[in-house]
């Protein structure tokens, strides 16, 4: 495995992009967003039962309407978002449609962040739907091609950057807690197993068996935190793109399995941007040139 | 025209990379806030960064009235099938959570709890809800749970 750490844009330039693949990627991206819009609305309806909304600035105009009308207006915004996402799916090269779709989606994410805490599940999709506005398949001018390449790189870097930010916080808190004499952060799996054992009224031997795996779970956790922290540089390695995509999907699968933390949209985004990265595909024999 | 586009592209690149740097700086050091709320779309990105070394929960102690023999639910739940469910566990945790804040739903949950206890035993028993803590290392050794304050107690008769 040869790792190259150079200017990522120049690195990507060595790979000739198949525009059909780029177009299909954009179509899939907006197709997934149509489904996500629906989930988004269902979670909005659910959250509005629990808490009073304090609308964030992109949807602050909702306060001009009576509180019983706000839901209906949001539903209209949602239907428009879905319609524009379908339009983008059909015409993935049109900047105007993609821009409007981004603004509407930005408002929808703001709406679901208005119930006390940020809904960061869709931030990856939100950043991507901004930078992918400028990704245009089938452009003839050399500059346009370079621009498309840059924005695709920026999309990847922005998405990976969010992992790095979460990783940096984990490292910081690990040392902050460690200085106080508590190194529990090194192996959160044990606490989780304790919690589940108590919740299931299971007997100690169940947990005893897990304790033997403590070095394993700890080393896996440390590898995960290190990988998460340095994820930002993932887009610097064109040949390892599919490996990065699979790693992110496995990461989300394991957090879902062990900690019951579900980030399905992020896993889908990883599959689209990294596993199906059109810049590292070659005609006919894709597996020959890229790892995995 | 090409020159203008090239210049714009250079500016766009600086803007995007600048935004990334700004976003990283904000999330790590100073997240801008209004009324203690982050300004959308800025976010702190501290996701599950701290792990507590102790699991705090509500434990139930059951005492048979004639004879006064008692046991913690953790150790005798296997003998009481209706109690040995995650639904019962979460019911007890919810009771602990709402006890001070929401008396009406606490009463409702108490009714559910007693109904389940009545289904599982034909004896008169006293139940106590106790604040409890468990650390992974001690719990793994011998199932040790340290008990704290009793937050509620009641009696269930068949």
PDB file of N, CA, C and O in Angstrom, chain B residues 70-113:
ATOM      1  N   UNK B  70     -35.444 -10.411  52.478  1.00  0.00           N
ATOM      2  CA  UNK B  70     -35.447  -9.461  51.354  1.00  0.00           C
ATOM      3  C   UNK B  70     -34.384  -9.815  50.311  1.00  0.00           C
ATOM      4  O   UNK B  70     -33.444 -10.546  50.588  1.00  0.00           O
ATOM      5  N   UNK B  71     -34.598  -9.321  49.135  1.00  0.00           N
ATOM      6  CA  UNK B  71     -33.596  -9.519  48.083  1.00  0.00           C
ATOM      7  C   UNK B  71     -33.644  -8.341  47.123  1.00  0.00           C
ATOM      8  O   UNK B  71     -34.663  -7.659  47.000  1.00  0.00           O
ATOM      9  N   UNK B  72     -32.501  -8.105  46.476  1.00  0.00           N
ATOM     10  CA  UNK B  72     -32.469  -7.076  45.434  1.00  0.00           C
ATOM     11  C   UNK B  72     -33.023  -7.685  44.150  1.00  0.00           C
ATOM     12  O   UNK B  72     -32.772  -8.854  43.853  1.00  0.00           O
ATOM     13  N   UNK B  73     -33.734  -6.878  43.401  1.00  0.00           N
ATOM     14  CA  UNK B  73     -34.337  -7.398  42.182  1.00  0.00           C
ATOM     15  C   UNK B  73     -33.282  -7.952  41.228  1.00  0.00           C
ATOM     16  O   UNK B  73     -33.514  -8.928  40.517  1.00  0.00           O
ATOM     17  N   UNK B  74     -32.097  -7.351  41.248  1.00  0.00           N
ATOM     18  CA  UNK B  74     -31.009  -7.806  40.387  1.00  0.00           C
ATOM     19  C   UNK B  74     -30.722  -9.298  40.596  1.00  0.00           C
ATOM     20  O   UNK B  74     -30.380 -10.017  39.672  1.00  0.00           O
ATOM     21  N   UNK B  75     -30.890  -9.751  41.880  1.00  0.00           N
ATOM     22  CA  UNK B  75     -30.536 -11.136  42.204  1.00  0.00           C
ATOM     23  C   UNK B  75     -31.717 -12.101  42.190  1.00  0.00           C
ATOM     24  O   UNK B  75     -31.516 -13.308  42.182  1.00  0.00           O
ATOM     25  N   UNK B  76     -32.942 -11.593  42.280  1.00  0.00           N
ATOM     26  CA  UNK B  76     -34.055 -12.539  42.350  1.00  0.00           C
ATOM     27  C   UNK B  76     -35.071 -12.358  41.220  1.00  0.00           C
ATOM     28  O   UNK B  76     -36.145 -12.935  41.246  1.00  0.00           O
ATOM     29  N   UNK B  77     -34.704 -11.579  40.212  1.00  0.00           N
ATOM     30  CA  UNK B  77     -35.653 -11.351  39.111  1.00  0.00           C
ATOM     31  C   UNK B  77     -35.948 -12.640  38.348  1.00  0.00           C
ATOM     32  O   UNK B  77     -37.034 -12.795  37.794  1.00  0.00           O
ATOM     33  N   UNK B  78     -34.965 -13.571  38.343  1.00  0.00           N
ATOM     34  CA  UNK B  78     -35.170 -14.830  37.598  1.00  0.00           C
ATOM     35  C   UNK B  78     -36.356 -15.627  38.133  1.00  0.00           C
ATOM     36  O   UNK B  78     -36.938 -16.440  37.435  1.00  0.00           O
ATOM     37  N   UNK B  79     -36.726 -15.383  39.423  1.00  0.00           N
ATOM     38  CA  UNK B  79     -37.847 -16.116  40.014  1.00  0.00           C
ATOM     39  C   UNK B  79     -39.188 -15.442  39.720  1.00  0.00           C
ATOM     40  O   UNK B  79     -40.243 -15.999  40.040  1.00  0.00           O
ATOM     41  N   UNK B  80     -39.149 -14.245  39.191  1.00  0.00           N
ATOM     42  CA  UNK B  80     -40.391 -13.477  38.983  1.00  0.00           C
ATOM     43  C   UNK B  80     -40.508 -13.087  37.501  1.00  0.00           C
ATOM     44  O   UNK B  80     -40.165 -11.967  37.122  1.00  0.00           O
ATOM     45  N   UNK B  81     -40.958 -14.026  36.650  1.00  0.00           N
ATOM     46  CA  UNK B  81     -40.938 -13.768  35.197  1.00  0.00           C
ATOM     47  C   UNK B  81     -41.534 -12.431  34.739  1.00  0.00           C
ATOM     48  O   UNK B  81     -40.898 -11.762  33.927  1.00  0.00           O
ATOM     49  N   UNK B  82     -42.699 -11.984  35.237  1.00  0.00           N
ATOM     50  CA  UNK B  82     -43.217 -10.718  34.696  1.00  0.00           C
ATOM     51  C   UNK B  82     -42.317  -9.526  35.002  1.00  0.00           C
ATOM     52  O   UNK B  82     -42.321  -8.534  34.275  1.00  0.00           O
ATOM     53  N   UNK B  83     -41.548  -9.648  36.086  1.00  0.00           N
ATOM     54  CA  UNK B  83     -40.682  -8.536  36.470  1.00  0.00           C
ATOM     55  C   UNK B  83     -39.434  -8.505  35.609  1.00  0.00           C
ATOM     56  O   UNK B  83     -38.877  -7.450  35.326  1.00  0.00           O
ATOM     57  N   UNK B  84     -39.012  -9.699  35.154  1.00  0.00           N
ATOM     58  CA  UNK B  84     -37.754  -9.778  34.422  1.00  0.00           C
ATOM     59  C   UNK B  84     -37.944  -9.341  32.970  1.00  0.00           C
ATOM     60  O   UNK B  84     -37.884 -10.124  32.031  1.00  0.00           O
ATOM     61  N   UNK B  85     -38.203  -8.074  32.814  1.00  0.00           N
ATOM     62  CA  UNK B  85     -38.364  -7.544  31.453  1.00  0.00           C
ATOM     63  C   UNK B  85     -37.751  -6.161  31.419  1.00  0.00           C
ATOM     64  O   UNK B  85     -37.691  -5.472  32.440  1.00  0.00           O
ATOM     65  N   UNK B  86     -37.286  -5.767  30.240  1.00  0.00           N
ATOM     66  CA  UNK B  86     -36.693  -4.430  30.151  1.00  0.00           C
ATOM     67  C   UNK B  86     -37.764  -3.358  30.338  1.00  0.00           C
ATOM     68  O   UNK B  86     -37.475  -2.261  30.770  1.00  0.00           O
ATOM     69  N   UNK B  87     -39.013  -3.727  30.053  1.00  0.00           N
ATOM     70  CA  UNK B  87     -40.098  -2.763  30.226  1.00  0.00           C
ATOM     71  C   UNK B  87     -40.222  -2.371  31.706  1.00  0.00           C
ATOM     72  O   UNK B  87     -40.354  -1.202  32.043  1.00  0.00           O
ATOM     73  N   UNK B  88     -40.128  -3.394  32.556  1.00  0.00           N
ATOM     74  CA  UNK B  88     -40.197  -3.139  33.997  1.00  0.00           C
ATOM     75  C   UNK B  88     -39.010  -2.285  34.428  1.00  0.00           C
ATOM     76  O   UNK B  88     -39.151  -1.342  35.196  1.00  0.00           O
ATOM     77  N   UNK B  89     -37.824  -2.625  33.894  1.00  0.00           N
ATOM     78  CA  UNK B  89     -36.606  -1.881  34.249  1.00  0.00           C
ATOM     79  C   UNK B  89     -36.785  -0.399  33.909  1.00  0.00           C
ATOM     80  O   UNK B  89     -36.543   0.478  34.733  1.00  0.00           O
ATOM     81  N   UNK B  90     -37.256  -0.123  32.692  1.00  0.00           N
ATOM     82  CA  UNK B  90     -37.380   1.278  32.286  1.00  0.00           C
ATOM     83  C   UNK B  90     -38.522   1.988  33.021  1.00  0.00           C
ATOM     84  O   UNK B  90     -38.450   3.187  33.260  1.00  0.00           O
ATOM     85  N   UNK B  91     -39.545   1.212  33.402  1.00  0.00           N
ATOM     86  CA  UNK B  91     -40.627   1.796  34.202  1.00  0.00           C
ATOM     87  C   UNK B  91     -40.072   2.320  35.522  1.00  0.00           C
ATOM     88  O   UNK B  91     -40.350   3.457  35.941  1.00  0.00           O
ATOM     89  N   UNK B  92     -39.234   1.491  36.170  1.00  0.00           N
ATOM     90  CA  UNK B  92     -38.629   1.878  37.452  1.00  0.00           C
ATOM     91  C   UNK B  92     -37.730   3.095  37.271  1.00  0.00           C
ATOM     92  O   UNK B  92     -37.766   4.042  38.067  1.00  0.00           O
ATOM     93  N   UNK B  93     -36.917   3.102  36.167  1.00  0.00           N
ATOM     94  CA  UNK B  93     -36.015   4.237  35.933  1.00  0.00           C
ATOM     95  C   UNK B  93     -36.817   5.522  35.713  1.00  0.00           C
ATOM     96  O   UNK B  93     -36.462   6.575  36.231  1.00  0.00           O
ATOM     97  N   UNK B  94     -37.924   5.393  34.970  1.00  0.00           N
ATOM     98  CA  UNK B  94     -38.768   6.573  34.724  1.00  0.00           C
ATOM     99  C   UNK B  94     -39.373   7.095  36.019  1.00  0.00           C
ATOM    100  O   UNK B  94     -39.488   8.303  36.221  1.00  0.00           O
ATOM    101  N   UNK B  95     -39.763   6.162  36.901  1.00  0.00           N
ATOM    102  CA  UNK B  95     -40.329   6.588  38.191  1.00  0.00           C
ATOM    103  C   UNK B  95     -39.309   7.400  38.971  1.00  0.00           C
ATOM    104  O   UNK B  95     -39.636   8.432  39.557  1.00  0.00           O
ATOM    105  N   UNK B  96     -38.067   6.944  38.950  1.00  0.00           N
ATOM    106  CA  UNK B  96     -36.996   7.676  39.630  1.00  0.00           C
ATOM    107  C   UNK B  96     -36.801   9.056  39.034  1.00  0.00           C
ATOM    108  O   UNK B  96     -36.542  10.020  39.740  1.00  0.00           O
ATOM    109  N   UNK B  97     -36.983   9.151  37.714  1.00  0.00           N
ATOM    110  CA  UNK B  97     -36.730  10.419  37.038  1.00  0.00           C
ATOM    111  C   UNK B  97     -37.828  11.444  37.322  1.00  0.00           C
ATOM    112  O   UNK B  97     -37.543  12.618  37.526  1.00  0.00           O
ATOM    113  N   UNK B  98     -39.088  10.962  37.330  1.00  0.00           N
ATOM    114  CA  UNK B  98     -40.190  11.942  37.428  1.00  0.00           C
ATOM    115  C   UNK B  98     -40.700  12.135  38.857  1.00  0.00           C
ATOM    116  O   UNK B  98     -41.603  12.930  39.072  1.00  0.00           O
ATOM    117  N   UNK B  99     -40.096  11.414  39.821  1.00  0.00           N
ATOM    118  CA  UNK B  99     -40.651  11.420  41.174  1.00  0.00           C
ATOM    119  C   UNK B  99     -40.881  12.834  41.723  1.00  0.00           C
ATOM    120  O   UNK B  99     -41.925  13.139  42.269  1.00  0.00           O
ATOM    121  N   UNK B 100     -39.900  13.713  41.554  1.00  0.00           N
ATOM    122  CA  UNK B 100     -40.042  15.056  42.110  1.00  0.00           C
ATOM    123  C   UNK B 100     -40.732  16.018  41.153  1.00  0.00           C
ATOM    124  O   UNK B 100     -41.406  16.942  41.578  1.00  0.00           O
ATOM    125  N   UNK B 101     -40.566  15.773  39.861  1.00  0.00           N
ATOM    126  CA  UNK B 101     -41.046  16.768  38.902  1.00  0.00           C
ATOM    127  C   UNK B 101     -42.500  16.573  38.486  1.00  0.00           C
ATOM    128  O   UNK B 101     -43.195  17.538  38.205  1.00  0.00           O
ATOM    129  N   UNK B 102     -42.959  15.333  38.443  1.00  0.00           N
ATOM    130  CA  UNK B 102     -44.276  15.078  37.856  1.00  0.00           C
ATOM    131  C   UNK B 102     -45.054  14.042  38.682  1.00  0.00           C
ATOM    132  O   UNK B 102     -45.077  12.856  38.349  1.00  0.00           O
ATOM    133  N   UNK B 103     -45.667  14.467  39.795  1.00  0.00           N
ATOM    134  CA  UNK B 103     -46.319  13.501  40.704  1.00  0.00           C
ATOM    135  C   UNK B 103     -47.437  12.695  40.045  1.00  0.00           C
ATOM    136  O   UNK B 103     -47.609  11.519  40.356  1.00  0.00           O
ATOM    137  N   UNK B 104     -48.182  13.313  39.109  1.00  0.00           N
ATOM    138  CA  UNK B 104     -49.328  12.588  38.538  1.00  0.00           C
ATOM    139  C   UNK B 104     -48.875  11.393  37.703  1.00  0.00           C
ATOM    140  O   UNK B 104     -49.427  10.295  37.812  1.00  0.00           O
ATOM    141  N   UNK B 105     -47.805  11.597  36.880  1.00  0.00           N
ATOM    142  CA  UNK B 105     -47.352  10.447  36.084  1.00  0.00           C
ATOM    143  C   UNK B 105     -46.613   9.446  36.961  1.00  0.00           C
ATOM    144  O   UNK B 105     -46.582   8.251  36.659  1.00  0.00           O
ATOM    145  N   UNK B 106     -46.045   9.923  38.075  1.00  0.00           N
ATOM    146  CA  UNK B 106     -45.416   8.992  39.016  1.00  0.00           C
ATOM    147  C   UNK B 106     -46.470   8.042  39.582  1.00  0.00           C
ATOM    148  O   UNK B 106     -46.266   6.832  39.649  1.00  0.00           O
ATOM    149  N   UNK B 107     -47.634   8.609  39.937  1.00  0.00           N
ATOM    150  CA  UNK B 107     -48.726   7.786  40.485  1.00  0.00           C
ATOM    151  C   UNK B 107     -49.197   6.758  39.459  1.00  0.00           C
ATOM    152  O   UNK B 107     -49.449   5.601  39.783  1.00  0.00           O
ATOM    153  N   UNK B 108     -49.284   7.204  38.208  1.00  0.00           N
ATOM    154  CA  UNK B 108     -49.730   6.322  37.133  1.00  0.00           C
ATOM    155  C   UNK B 108     -48.754   5.152  36.963  1.00  0.00           C
ATOM    156  O   UNK B 108     -49.151   3.991  36.857  1.00  0.00           O
ATOM    157  N   UNK B 109     -47.448   5.493  37.003  1.00  0.00           N
ATOM    158  CA  UNK B 109     -46.422   4.454  36.846  1.00  0.00           C
ATOM    159  C   UNK B 109     -46.410   3.519  38.046  1.00  0.00           C
ATOM    160  O   UNK B 109     -46.174   2.322  37.907  1.00  0.00           O
ATOM    161  N   UNK B 110     -46.687   4.076  39.226  1.00  0.00           N
ATOM    162  CA  UNK B 110     -46.727   3.244  40.437  1.00  0.00           C
ATOM    163  C   UNK B 110     -47.830   2.190  40.292  1.00  0.00           C
ATOM    164  O   UNK B 110     -47.641   1.023  40.651  1.00  0.00           O
ATOM    165  N   UNK B 111     -48.957   2.607  39.727  1.00  0.00           N
ATOM    166  CA  UNK B 111     -50.049   1.668  39.478  1.00  0.00           C
ATOM    167  C   UNK B 111     -49.604   0.530  38.570  1.00  0.00           C
ATOM    168  O   UNK B 111     -49.862  -0.648  38.848  1.00  0.00           O
ATOM    169  N   UNK B 112     -48.880   0.886  37.497  1.00  0.00           N
ATOM    170  CA  UNK B 112     -48.380  -0.140  36.561  1.00  0.00           C
ATOM    171  C   UNK B 112     -47.403  -1.073  37.254  1.00  0.00           C
ATOM    172  O   UNK B 112     -47.454  -2.296  37.079  1.00  0.00           O
ATOM    173  N   UNK B 113     -46.515  -0.490  38.047  1.00  0.00           N
ATOM    174  CA  UNK B 113     -45.489  -1.278  38.752  1.00  0.00           C
ATOM    175  C   UNK B 113     -46.141  -2.285  39.692  1.00  0.00           C
ATOM    176  O   UNK B 113     -45.792  -3.471  39.718  1.00  0.00           O
TER     177      UNK B 113
END
